[in-house]
mmCIF file of C-alpha atoms and ligand atoms in Angstrom:
data_model
loop_
_atom_site.group_PDB
_atom_site.id
_atom_site.type_symbol
_atom_site.label_atom_id
_atom_site.label_comp_id
_atom_site.label_asym_id
_atom_site.label_seq_id
_atom_site.Cartn_x
_atom_site.Cartn_y
_atom_site.Cartn_z
ATOM 1 C CA UNK F 165 -26.940 -3.204 7.386
ATOM 2 C CA UNK F 166 -27.250 -3.044 3.624
ATOM 3 C CA UNK F 167 -25.192 -5.444 1.527
ATOM 4 C CA UNK F 168 -24.928 -6.029 -2.176
ATOM 5 C CA UNK F 169 -25.880 -9.639 -2.904
ATOM 6 C CA UNK F 170 -25.191 -9.758 -6.596
ATOM 7 C CA UNK F 171 -23.896 -7.579 -9.395
ATOM 8 C CA UNK F 172 -24.335 -7.778 -13.157
ATOM 9 C CA UNK F 173 -22.215 -5.688 -15.502
ATOM 10 C CA UNK F 174 -22.485 -5.205 -19.258
ATOM 11 C CA UNK F 175 -19.858 -3.195 -21.112
ATOM 12 C CA UNK F 176 -18.632 -1.443 -18.006
ATOM 13 C CA UNK F 177 -14.975 -0.407 -18.480
ATOM 14 C CA UNK F 178 -13.075 -3.614 -19.314
ATOM 15 C CA UNK F 179 -15.971 -5.851 -18.222
ATOM 16 C CA UNK F 180 -17.821 -7.097 -21.274
ATOM 17 C CA UNK F 181 -20.130 -9.066 -19.031
ATOM 18 C CA UNK F 182 -19.954 -10.094 -15.409
ATOM 19 C CA UNK F 183 -22.104 -11.843 -12.830
ATOM 20 C CA UNK F 184 -20.977 -12.030 -9.244
ATOM 21 C CA UNK F 185 -22.520 -12.984 -5.903
ATOM 22 C CA UNK F 186 -20.937 -11.474 -2.853
ATOM 23 C CA UNK F 187 -20.494 -12.280 0.796
ATOM 24 C CA UNK F 188 -22.487 -10.057 3.166
ATOM 25 C CA UNK F 189 -19.276 -9.657 5.184
ATOM 26 C CA UNK F 190 -15.844 -9.409 3.572
ATOM 27 C CA UNK F 191 -15.064 -9.685 -0.134
ATOM 28 C CA UNK F 192 -11.499 -9.705 -1.376
ATOM 29 C CA UNK F 193 -10.916 -8.806 -5.008
ATOM 30 C CA UNK F 194 -7.592 -10.239 -6.026
ATOM 31 C CA UNK F 195 -5.714 -9.694 -9.275
ATOM 32 C CA UNK F 196 -2.649 -8.335 -10.996
ATOM 33 C CA UNK F 197 -2.472 -4.750 -12.139
ATOM 34 C CA UNK F 198 -4.991 -3.596 -14.750
ATOM 35 C CA UNK F 199 -7.188 -6.702 -14.453
ATOM 36 C CA UNK F 200 -10.338 -4.927 -13.214
ATOM 37 C CA UNK F 201 -10.226 -4.704 -9.421
ATOM 38 C CA UNK F 202 -10.820 -0.956 -9.197
ATOM 39 C CA UNK F 203 -13.393 -1.081 -11.993
ATOM 40 C CA UNK F 204 -15.472 -3.600 -10.042
ATOM 41 C CA UNK F 205 -15.566 -1.339 -6.976
ATOM 42 C CA UNK F 206 -16.185 1.675 -9.181
ATOM 43 C CA UNK F 207 -19.235 -0.079 -10.660
ATOM 44 C CA UNK F 208 -20.750 -0.601 -7.193
ATOM 45 C CA UNK F 209 -19.994 3.024 -6.286
ATOM 46 C CA UNK F 210 -21.489 4.373 -9.495
ATOM 47 C CA UNK F 211 -24.590 2.182 -9.200
ATOM 48 C CA UNK F 212 -25.435 3.535 -5.744
ATOM 49 C CA UNK F 213 -24.277 7.130 -6.117
ATOM 50 C CA UNK F 214 -24.710 7.571 -9.917
ATOM 51 C CA UNK F 215 -21.110 8.743 -10.208
ATOM 52 C CA UNK F 216 -17.665 7.237 -10.357
ATOM 53 C CA UNK F 217 -15.332 8.026 -7.475
ATOM 54 C CA UNK F 218 -12.614 9.081 -9.863
ATOM 55 C CA UNK F 219 -14.063 10.538 -13.018
ATOM 56 C CA UNK F 220 -16.777 13.068 -13.724
ATOM 57 C CA UNK F 221 -17.282 11.616 -17.194
ATOM 58 C CA UNK F 222 -19.847 8.819 -17.484
ATOM 59 C CA UNK F 223 -18.635 8.132 -21.024
ATOM 60 C CA UNK F 224 -15.329 6.828 -19.663
ATOM 61 C CA UNK F 225 -17.225 4.093 -17.849
ATOM 62 C CA UNK F 226 -18.727 2.631 -21.024
ATOM 63 C CA UNK F 227 -16.462 0.004 -22.620
ATOM 64 C CA UNK F 228 -14.568 1.323 -25.623
ATOM 65 C CA UNK F 229 -16.491 1.014 -28.912
ATOM 66 C CA UNK F 230 -19.750 0.120 -27.164
ATOM 67 C CA UNK F 231 -22.950 2.201 -27.324
ATOM 68 C CA UNK F 232 -24.074 1.656 -23.734
ATOM 69 C CA UNK F 233 -23.291 0.112 -20.389
ATOM 70 C CA UNK F 234 -25.514 -1.393 -17.707
ATOM 71 C CA UNK F 235 -24.853 -2.012 -14.051
ATOM 72 C CA UNK F 236 -27.416 -3.869 -12.002
ATOM 73 C CA UNK F 237 -27.256 -4.884 -8.363
ATOM 74 C CA UNK F 238 -29.469 -6.655 -5.886
ATOM 75 C CA UNK F 239 -29.124 -5.377 -2.356
ATOM 76 C CA UNK F 240 -30.401 -6.829 0.886
ATOM 77 C CA UNK F 241 -31.251 -4.921 4.026
ATOM 78 C CA UNK F 242 -32.426 -7.307 6.708
ATOM 79 C CA UNK F 243 -35.151 -9.165 4.795
ATOM 80 C CA UNK F 244 -35.869 -6.485 2.257
ATOM 81 C CA UNK F 245 -34.470 -6.717 -1.264
ATOM 82 C CA UNK F 246 -33.751 -3.702 -3.407
ATOM 83 C CA UNK F 247 -32.731 -3.733 -7.046
ATOM 84 C CA UNK F 248 -30.830 -0.811 -8.494
ATOM 85 C CA UNK F 249 -30.014 -0.451 -12.157
ATOM 86 C CA UNK F 250 -28.070 2.158 -14.076
ATOM 87 C CA UNK F 251 -27.851 2.469 -17.838
ATOM 88 C CA UNK F 252 -25.231 4.713 -19.382
ATOM 89 C CA UNK F 253 -25.293 5.709 -23.025
ATOM 90 C CA UNK F 254 -24.370 8.619 -25.243
ATOM 91 C CA UNK F 255 -27.811 10.054 -24.534
ATOM 92 C CA UNK F 256 -27.092 10.143 -20.806
ATOM 93 C CA UNK F 257 -27.855 8.212 -17.678
ATOM 94 C CA UNK F 258 -30.952 6.333 -16.563
ATOM 95 C CA UNK F 259 -31.519 4.881 -13.119
ATOM 96 C CA UNK F 260 -34.137 2.427 -11.898
ATOM 97 C CA UNK F 261 -35.083 1.405 -8.397
ATOM 98 C CA UNK F 262 -37.092 -1.831 -8.264
ATOM 99 C CA UNK F 263 -37.781 -1.420 -11.990
ATOM 100 C CA UNK F 264 -39.172 2.069 -11.677
ATOM 101 C CA UNK F 265 -37.263 4.736 -13.541
ATOM 102 C CA UNK F 266 -36.362 7.775 -11.448
ATOM 103 C CA UNK F 267 -36.374 11.056 -13.323
ATOM 104 C CA UNK F 268 -34.708 12.870 -10.471
ATOM 105 C CA UNK F 269 -31.316 11.501 -9.478
ATOM 106 C CA UNK F 270 -31.830 13.242 -6.137
ATOM 107 C CA UNK F 271 -34.575 10.731 -5.264
ATOM 108 C CA UNK F 272 -32.274 7.821 -6.099
ATOM 109 C CA UNK F 273 -28.922 8.776 -4.566
ATOM 110 C CA UNK F 274 -28.700 7.511 -1.002
ATOM 111 C CA UNK F 275 -31.090 4.545 -1.325
ATOM 112 C CA UNK F 276 -27.872 2.598 -0.845
ATOM 113 C CA UNK F 277 -24.929 4.246 0.901
ATOM 114 C CA UNK F 278 -21.321 3.641 -0.049
ATOM 115 C CA UNK F 279 -18.012 4.908 1.257
ATOM 116 C CA UNK F 280 -14.993 4.312 -0.940
ATOM 117 C CA UNK F 281 -11.436 4.515 0.330
ATOM 118 C CA UNK F 282 -9.008 4.915 -2.561
ATOM 119 C CA UNK F 283 -5.514 6.207 -3.322
ATOM 120 C CA UNK F 284 -7.192 9.261 -4.911
ATOM 121 C CA UNK F 285 -8.323 10.317 -1.408
ATOM 122 C CA UNK F 286 -4.898 11.896 -0.932
ATOM 123 C CA UNK F 287 -5.991 14.490 -3.489
ATOM 124 C CA UNK F 288 -8.558 15.729 -0.985
ATOM 125 C CA UNK F 289 -5.615 17.190 0.893
ATOM 126 C CA UNK F 290 -2.997 17.586 -1.832
ATOM 127 C CA UNK F 291 -5.237 18.569 -4.721
ATOM 128 C CA UNK F 292 -7.153 21.675 -5.720
ATOM 129 C CA UNK F 293 -10.520 22.982 -4.487
ATOM 130 C CA UNK F 294 -12.517 21.028 -7.088
ATOM 131 C CA UNK F 295 -11.452 17.741 -5.438
ATOM 132 C CA UNK F 296 -12.810 18.956 -2.113
ATOM 133 C CA UNK F 297 -16.044 20.258 -3.637
ATOM 134 C CA UNK F 298 -16.520 16.856 -5.288
ATOM 135 C CA UNK F 299 -16.037 15.206 -1.899
ATOM 136 C CA UNK F 300 -18.484 17.529 -0.138
ATOM 137 C CA UNK F 301 -21.065 17.087 -2.907
ATOM 138 C CA UNK F 302 -20.780 13.301 -3.006
ATOM 139 C CA UNK F 303 -20.993 12.807 0.747
ATOM 140 C CA UNK F 304 -23.598 15.442 1.572
ATOM 141 C CA UNK F 305 -25.563 14.162 -1.407
ATOM 142 C CA UNK F 306 -25.866 10.669 0.006
ATOM 143 C CA UNK F 307 -26.889 12.025 3.393
ATOM 144 C CA UNK F 308 -29.391 14.552 2.154
ATOM 145 C CA UNK F 309 -31.346 14.223 -1.077
ATOM 146 C CA UNK F 310 -32.495 17.844 -1.043
ATOM 147 C CA UNK F 311 -28.845 18.781 -1.412
ATOM 148 C CA UNK F 312 -28.553 16.843 -4.678
ATOM 149 C CA UNK F 313 -31.650 18.581 -5.998
ATOM 150 C CA UNK F 314 -30.430 22.050 -4.959
ATOM 151 C CA UNK F 315 -27.023 21.394 -6.463
ATOM 152 C CA UNK F 316 -28.473 20.247 -9.787
ATOM 153 C CA UNK F 317 -30.710 23.331 -9.946
ATOM 154 C CA UNK F 318 -27.717 25.490 -9.101
ATOM 155 C CA UNK F 319 -25.582 23.964 -11.856
ATOM 156 C CA UNK F 320 -28.358 24.499 -14.399
ATOM 157 C CA UNK F 321 -28.852 28.136 -13.376
ATOM 158 C CA UNK F 322 -25.120 28.809 -13.317
ATOM 159 C CA UNK F 323 -24.857 27.623 -16.905
ATOM 160 C CA UNK F 324 -27.780 29.854 -17.902
ATOM 161 C CA UNK F 325 -26.326 32.847 -16.101
ATOM 162 C CA UNK F 326 -22.955 32.375 -17.782
ATOM 163 C CA UNK F 327 -24.652 32.133 -21.181
ATOM 164 C CA UNK F 328 -26.591 35.306 -20.431
ATOM 165 C CA UNK F 329 -23.362 37.084 -19.425
ATOM 166 C CA UNK F 330 -21.808 36.064 -22.732
ATOM 167 C CA UNK F 331 -24.862 37.223 -24.691
ATOM 168 C CA UNK F 332 -24.753 40.592 -22.936
ATOM 169 C CA UNK F 333 -21.032 40.840 -23.581
ATOM 170 C CA UNK F 334 -21.643 40.240 -27.291
ATOM 171 C CA UNK F 335 -24.448 42.795 -27.418
ATOM 172 C CA UNK F 336 -22.490 45.215 -25.245
ATOM 173 C CA UNK F 337 -25.300 45.556 -22.691
ATOM 174 C CA UNK F 338 -24.419 46.410 -19.106
ATOM 175 C CA UNK F 339 -27.663 45.388 -17.407
ATOM 176 C CA UNK F 340 -30.628 43.189 -18.208
ATOM 177 C CA UNK F 341 -33.642 42.060 -16.148
ATOM 178 C CA UNK F 342 -33.020 38.414 -17.145
ATOM 179 C CA UNK F 343 -29.574 38.531 -15.556
ATOM 180 C CA UNK F 344 -31.112 39.935 -12.363
ATOM 181 C CA UNK F 345 -33.665 37.116 -12.239
ATOM 182 C CA UNK F 346 -31.004 34.469 -12.820
ATOM 183 C CA UNK F 347 -28.823 36.008 -10.116
ATOM 184 C CA UNK F 348 -31.683 35.945 -7.637
ATOM 185 C CA UNK F 349 -32.495 32.316 -8.390
ATOM 186 C CA UNK F 350 -28.831 31.413 -8.156
ATOM 187 C CA UNK F 351 -28.634 32.982 -4.717
ATOM 188 C CA UNK F 352 -31.745 31.071 -3.623
ATOM 189 C CA UNK F 353 -29.978 27.734 -4.186
ATOM 190 C CA UNK F 354 -26.527 28.989 -3.143
ATOM 191 C CA UNK F 355 -27.793 29.813 0.327
ATOM 192 C CA UNK F 356 -29.093 26.273 0.763
ATOM 193 C CA UNK F 357 -25.971 24.616 -0.608
ATOM 194 C CA UNK F 358 -23.654 26.732 1.548
ATOM 195 C CA UNK F 359 -25.755 26.104 4.649
ATOM 196 C CA UNK F 360 -25.556 22.319 4.096
ATOM 197 C CA UNK F 361 -21.839 22.440 3.365
ATOM 198 C CA UNK F 362 -21.171 24.455 6.515
ATOM 199 C CA UNK F 363 -23.162 21.995 8.614
ATOM 200 C CA UNK F 364 -21.448 18.999 7.036
ATOM 201 C CA UNK F 365 -17.951 20.415 7.596
ATOM 202 C CA UNK F 366 -18.754 21.270 11.198
ATOM 203 C CA UNK F 367 -19.797 17.696 12.035
ATOM 204 C CA UNK F 368 -17.008 16.232 9.903
ATOM 205 C CA UNK F 369 -14.403 18.380 11.676
ATOM 206 C CA UNK F 370 -15.460 17.166 15.107
ATOM 207 C CA UNK F 371 -15.309 13.533 14.061
ATOM 208 C CA UNK F 372 -12.042 13.824 12.145
ATOM 209 C CA UNK F 373 -10.324 15.544 15.081
ATOM 210 C CA UNK F 374 -10.912 12.576 17.352
ATOM 211 C CA UNK F 375 -10.446 9.829 14.738
ATOM 212 C CA UNK F 376 -7.135 11.377 13.623
ATOM 213 C CA UNK F 377 -5.848 11.552 17.180
ATOM 214 C CA UNK F 378 -6.611 7.896 17.799
ATOM 215 C CA UNK F 379 -5.094 6.718 14.500
ATOM 216 C CA UNK F 380 -1.963 8.843 14.707
ATOM 217 C CA UNK F 381 -1.303 8.949 18.429
ATOM 218 C CA UNK F 382 -0.475 12.628 17.941
ATOM 219 C CA UNK F 383 -1.650 15.236 20.411
ATOM 220 C CA UNK F 384 -2.127 17.883 17.674
ATOM 221 C CA UNK F 385 -5.702 18.500 16.711
ATOM 222 C CA UNK F 386 -6.716 18.702 13.076
ATOM 223 C CA UNK F 387 -9.119 21.468 12.176
ATOM 224 C CA UNK F 388 -11.275 21.657 9.084
ATOM 225 C CA UNK F 389 -12.673 24.975 7.898
ATOM 226 C CA UNK F 390 -15.315 25.583 5.309
ATOM 227 C CA UNK F 391 -14.192 28.428 3.064
ATOM 228 C CA UNK F 392 -17.091 29.730 0.986
ATOM 229 C CA UNK F 393 -16.214 31.967 -1.948
ATOM 230 C CA UNK F 394 -18.471 34.693 -0.587
ATOM 231 C CA UNK F 395 -19.744 35.581 2.840
ATOM 232 C CA UNK F 396 -22.650 37.812 3.735
ATOM 233 C CA UNK F 397 -25.185 39.104 1.226
ATOM 234 C CA UNK F 398 -24.473 37.095 -1.912
ATOM 235 C CA UNK F 399 -26.839 39.009 -4.175
ATOM 236 C CA UNK F 400 -24.958 42.183 -3.316
ATOM 237 C CA UNK F 401 -21.655 40.419 -3.913
ATOM 238 C CA UNK F 402 -22.853 39.265 -7.336
ATOM 239 C CA UNK F 403 -23.862 42.844 -8.176
ATOM 240 C CA UNK F 404 -20.454 44.101 -7.094
ATOM 241 C CA UNK F 405 -18.801 41.540 -9.353
ATOM 242 C CA UNK F 406 -21.141 42.094 -12.294
ATOM 243 C CA UNK F 407 -18.805 44.288 -14.344
ATOM 244 C CA UNK F 408 -16.015 41.772 -13.898
ATOM 245 C CA UNK F 409 -18.314 38.824 -14.672
ATOM 246 C CA UNK F 410 -19.484 40.565 -17.859
ATOM 247 C CA UNK F 411 -15.877 40.946 -18.925
ATOM 248 C CA UNK F 412 -14.999 37.261 -18.332
ATOM 249 C CA UNK F 413 -18.388 35.842 -19.332
ATOM 250 C CA UNK F 414 -18.514 33.717 -16.206
ATOM 251 C CA UNK F 415 -19.732 33.871 -12.606
ATOM 252 C CA UNK F 416 -16.846 34.542 -10.239
ATOM 253 C CA UNK F 417 -18.445 33.750 -6.898
ATOM 254 C CA UNK F 418 -20.734 31.048 -5.586
ATOM 255 C CA UNK F 419 -20.669 27.448 -4.355
ATOM 256 C CA UNK F 420 -18.824 26.386 -7.534
ATOM 257 C CA UNK F 421 -15.843 28.319 -6.183
ATOM 258 C CA UNK F 422 -16.045 27.140 -2.557
ATOM 259 C CA UNK F 423 -13.330 25.228 -0.767
ATOM 260 C CA UNK F 424 -12.541 23.711 2.588
ATOM 261 C CA UNK F 425 -9.148 23.444 4.241
ATOM 262 C CA UNK F 426 -7.264 21.310 6.755
ATOM 263 C CA UNK F 427 -5.182 22.902 9.481
ATOM 264 C CA UNK F 428 -3.027 22.168 12.491
ATOM 265 C CA UNK F 429 -4.112 25.220 14.471
ATOM 266 C CA UNK F 430 -3.387 28.052 11.999
ATOM 267 C CA UNK F 431 -1.007 26.098 9.823
ATOM 268 C CA UNK F 432 -2.326 24.468 6.650
ATOM 269 C CA UNK F 433 -1.715 20.710 6.847
ATOM 270 C CA UNK F 434 -0.050 20.666 3.416
ATOM 271 C CA UNK F 435 2.689 22.995 4.653
ATOM 272 C CA UNK F 436 3.961 20.662 7.346
ATOM 273 C CA UNK F 437 2.444 17.195 7.086
ATOM 274 C CA UNK F 438 4.421 14.075 6.229
ATOM 275 C CA UNK F 439 3.147 11.564 3.663
ATOM 276 C CA UNK F 440 2.031 9.327 6.505
ATOM 277 C CA UNK F 441 0.121 12.141 8.178
ATOM 278 C CA UNK F 442 -1.601 13.021 4.920
ATOM 279 C CA UNK F 443 -2.569 9.391 4.469
ATOM 280 C CA UNK F 444 -3.912 9.204 8.023
ATOM 281 C CA UNK F 445 -5.933 12.365 7.494
ATOM 282 C CA UNK F 446 -7.440 11.028 4.258
ATOM 283 C CA UNK F 447 -8.385 7.822 6.060
ATOM 284 C CA UNK F 448 -9.873 9.819 8.967
ATOM 285 C CA UNK F 449 -12.044 11.823 6.567
ATOM 286 C CA UNK F 450 -13.627 8.711 5.098
ATOM 287 C CA UNK F 451 -14.026 7.025 8.479
ATOM 288 C CA UNK F 452 -15.811 10.133 9.695
ATOM 289 C CA UNK F 453 -18.185 9.878 6.735
ATOM 290 C CA UNK F 454 -18.899 6.240 7.618
ATOM 291 C CA UNK F 455 -19.865 7.408 11.129
ATOM 292 C CA UNK F 456 -22.051 10.198 9.797
ATOM 293 C CA UNK F 457 -23.925 7.808 7.509
ATOM 294 C CA UNK F 458 -24.417 5.341 10.361
ATOM 295 C CA UNK F 459 -25.838 8.063 12.596
ATOM 296 C CA UNK F 460 -27.937 9.798 10.002
ATOM 297 C CA UNK F 461 -29.294 6.771 8.158
ATOM 298 C CA UNK F 462 -29.308 4.364 11.109
ATOM 299 C CA UNK F 463 -27.617 1.965 8.721
ATOM 300 C CA UNK F 464 -23.975 1.202 7.938
ATOM 301 C CA UNK F 465 -22.713 1.967 4.426
ATOM 302 C CA UNK F 466 -21.023 -0.579 2.168
ATOM 303 C CA UNK F 467 -17.285 0.021 2.498
ATOM 304 C CA UNK F 468 -14.990 -0.197 -0.522
ATOM 305 C CA UNK F 469 -11.263 -0.314 0.198
ATOM 306 C CA UNK F 470 -9.309 0.116 -3.016
ATOM 307 C CA UNK F 471 -5.550 -0.359 -2.597
ATOM 308 C CA UNK F 472 -5.559 1.081 0.905
ATOM 309 C CA UNK F 473 -5.580 -2.143 2.901
ATOM 310 C CA UNK F 474 -2.613 -4.204 1.802
ATOM 311 C CA UNK F 475 -0.311 -1.217 2.356
ATOM 312 C CA UNK F 476 -1.032 -1.325 6.077
ATOM 313 C CA UNK F 477 0.860 -3.500 8.544
ATOM 314 C CA UNK F 478 -0.886 -6.346 10.368
ATOM 315 C CA UNK F 479 -2.027 -4.359 13.387
ATOM 316 C CA UNK F 480 -3.284 -1.417 11.307
ATOM 317 C CA UNK F 481 -5.213 -3.790 9.045
ATOM 318 C CA UNK F 482 -6.833 -5.307 12.102
ATOM 319 C CA UNK F 483 -7.637 -1.907 13.613
ATOM 320 C CA UNK F 484 -9.221 -0.716 10.394
ATOM 321 C CA UNK F 485 -11.472 -3.775 10.095
ATOM 322 C CA UNK F 486 -12.382 -3.467 13.776
ATOM 323 C CA UNK F 487 -13.553 0.075 13.075
ATOM 324 C CA UNK F 488 -16.288 -1.321 10.845
ATOM 325 C CA UNK F 489 -17.148 -3.785 13.540
ATOM 326 C CA UNK F 490 -18.994 -6.307 11.353
ATOM 327 C CA UNK F 491 -21.648 -3.662 10.750
ATOM 328 C CA UNK F 492 -20.582 -3.100 7.155
ATOM 329 C CA UNK F 493 -20.146 -5.232 4.107
ATOM 330 C CA UNK F 494 -16.550 -4.697 2.994
ATOM 331 C CA UNK F 495 -14.756 -4.987 -0.346
ATOM 332 C CA UNK F 496 -10.957 -5.055 -0.351
ATOM 333 C CA UNK F 497 -8.749 -5.058 -3.450
ATOM 334 C CA UNK F 498 -5.245 -6.466 -3.434
ATOM 335 C CA UNK F 499 -2.674 -7.802 -5.858
ATOM 336 C CA UNK F 500 -1.694 -10.589 -3.483
ATOM 337 C CA UNK F 501 -2.959 -12.426 -0.427
ATOM 338 C CA UNK F 502 0.593 -12.360 0.973
ATOM 339 C CA UNK F 503 0.235 -8.749 2.110
ATOM 340 C CA UNK F 504 -3.097 -9.402 3.776
ATOM 341 C CA UNK F 505 -3.367 -10.536 7.342
ATOM 342 C CA UNK F 506 -6.475 -12.634 7.342
ATOM 343 C CA UNK F 507 -5.645 -14.850 10.321
ATOM 344 C CA UNK F 508 -8.232 -13.223 12.545
ATOM 345 C CA UNK F 509 -10.972 -13.285 9.915
ATOM 346 C CA UNK F 510 -13.492 -16.068 10.008
ATOM 347 C CA UNK F 511 -15.660 -15.386 7.014
ATOM 348 C CA UNK F 512 -14.569 -13.961 3.723
ATOM 349 C CA UNK F 513 -14.869 -14.599 0.022
ATOM 350 C CA UNK F 514 -12.016 -14.220 -2.468
ATOM 351 C CA UNK F 515 -12.587 -13.330 -6.132
ATOM 352 C CA UNK F 516 -9.704 -13.649 -8.570
ATOM 353 C CA UNK F 517 -10.085 -11.271 -11.493
ATOM 354 C CA UNK F 518 -8.141 -11.551 -14.740
ATOM 355 C CA UNK F 519 -8.756 -9.324 -17.744
ATOM 356 C CA UNK F 520 -12.294 -8.388 -16.764
ATOM 357 C CA UNK F 521 -13.386 -11.901 -15.796
ATOM 358 C CA UNK F 522 -13.788 -13.623 -12.467
ATOM 359 C CA UNK F 523 -11.587 -16.682 -12.837
ATOM 360 C CA UNK F 524 -11.905 -18.102 -9.377
ATOM 361 C CA UNK F 525 -14.021 -17.786 -6.235
ATOM 362 C CA UNK F 526 -13.102 -19.223 -2.837
ATOM 363 C CA UNK F 527 -15.219 -18.983 0.274
ATOM 364 C CA UNK F 528 -13.759 -19.193 3.754
ATOM 365 C CA UNK F 529 -15.880 -19.719 6.805
ATOM 366 C CA UNK F 530 -19.292 -21.018 7.586
ATOM 367 C CA UNK F 531 -21.937 -18.355 7.436
ATOM 368 C CA UNK F 532 -21.626 -17.622 3.729
HETATM 369 N N1 ATP I 299 -13.929 2.306 -20.919
HETATM 370 C C1 ATP I 299 -13.075 1.262 -20.941
HETATM 371 N N2 ATP I 299 -13.200 0.298 -21.870
HETATM 372 C C2 ATP I 299 -12.345 -0.755 -21.911
HETATM 373 N N3 ATP I 299 -11.318 -0.914 -21.054
HETATM 374 C C3 ATP I 299 -11.140 0.023 -20.112
HETATM 375 C C4 ATP I 299 -12.000 1.148 -20.009
HETATM 376 N N4 ATP I 299 -11.597 1.925 -18.976
HETATM 377 C C5 ATP I 299 -10.525 1.302 -18.471
HETATM 378 N N5 ATP I 299 -10.233 0.166 -19.148
HETATM 379 C C6 ATP I 299 -9.132 -0.774 -18.900
HETATM 380 O O1 ATP I 299 -9.317 -1.391 -17.640
HETATM 381 C C7 ATP I 299 -8.052 -1.645 -17.070
HETATM 382 C C8 ATP I 299 -7.971 -1.043 -15.671
HETATM 383 O O2 ATP I 299 -8.730 -1.753 -14.827
HETATM 384 P P1 ATP I 299 -8.648 -1.432 -13.260
HETATM 385 O O3 ATP I 299 -8.257 -0.043 -13.008
HETATM 386 O O4 ATP I 299 -9.937 -1.900 -12.735
HETATM 387 O O5 ATP I 299 -7.433 -2.377 -12.854
HETATM 388 P P2 ATP I 299 -6.915 -2.788 -11.423
HETATM 389 O O6 ATP I 299 -7.047 -4.274 -11.324
HETATM 390 O O7 ATP I 299 -7.553 -1.982 -10.375
HETATM 391 O O8 ATP I 299 -5.369 -2.422 -11.538
HETATM 392 P P3 ATP I 299 -4.332 -1.848 -10.471
HETATM 393 O O9 ATP I 299 -3.856 -3.030 -9.670
HETATM 394 O O10 ATP I 299 -3.252 -1.319 -11.337
HETATM 395 O O11 ATP I 299 -5.005 -0.822 -9.668
HETATM 396 C C9 ATP I 299 -7.015 -0.939 -17.868
HETATM 397 O O12 ATP I 299 -6.266 -1.880 -18.594
HETATM 398 C C10 ATP I 299 -7.803 -0.042 -18.765
HETATM 399 O O13 ATP I 299 -7.205 0.102 -20.015
HETATM 400 MG MG1 MG I 300 -6.827 -0.506 -9.110
#
């Protein structure tokens, strides 16, 4: 099991500077609204996965009016220590693993695995396709570093192809060998990305079906389908769309337009599900990812529970913690201890955060 032992923040969101040492078991981040609970979890997420769970913009993570931000964490896995460091600035993002800078993010993502449960998870079901692509990319990325590399190459080529389409539009050219080369290269990476997404969704679907049934006590089985934007020969499909793409100056098919969907049989979940069912499905998705990481990496991820725990009643809180079975280090945010049922917990550490500072730390139990 990998656990974060300590975290140092400089100019990250509302944290001007922070030093914290965590329990290898359960950490409770307590505080009123807007005091920095989510930001603390977001920092751990971003440090391990190089991205926030809620924004695509790294600039948002840097404190207002500051030129850069650093996040540094020391992790322990059995007796081995690992130090990760991320520096964000206007020039971009740098990551270091045990003081060595990694030029390729794909070699860095997945050294430490994280699964975050957050209110935004509901958007995986309620929101648009980009939310689901983000989810697929984040989770497949931490399972498979080749995926991150393929995706980054794809994004670069897509940008180039779109620029080429615009250039051709301006010059009123209908065909160009450079466009053909870019299309071929784009297909090369698309095939790999789509293959990995299909495989991920297949395993995810199996796990979610059984987790959802247990959590909901419903006999109905949830299905998840991967819906790629094109099937069959993609190079041919790109050719067929070329006139249209030249008109719009953008690429109309490819992994950047993929989606996946949730169904009860043939019926899309969103058409019939209650709020509670949507919440249960979102929870099932993340629990399935925890399982996949455990199986694939032979190591449990760090679990971050942002605002999803204190909403549950006592027995559901207990069931959720039992799911992680002491195999994972857990972070839980809450505005009050009153809504948390901690009776059955032996060891945990409570951090009180106020305005981007840790004002109080209390340890409960013996093994900390
Ligand atoms: N880049 C930034 N620079 C400075 N402050 C920021 C930045 N980004 C966000 N904040 C501030 O951080 C605060 C939000 O912190 P956070 O979301 O961590 O709170 P929280 O404790 O999780 O609150 P809640 O209980 O409402 O979820 C807000 O007041 C916001 O204005
Ligand atoms: Mg919050």
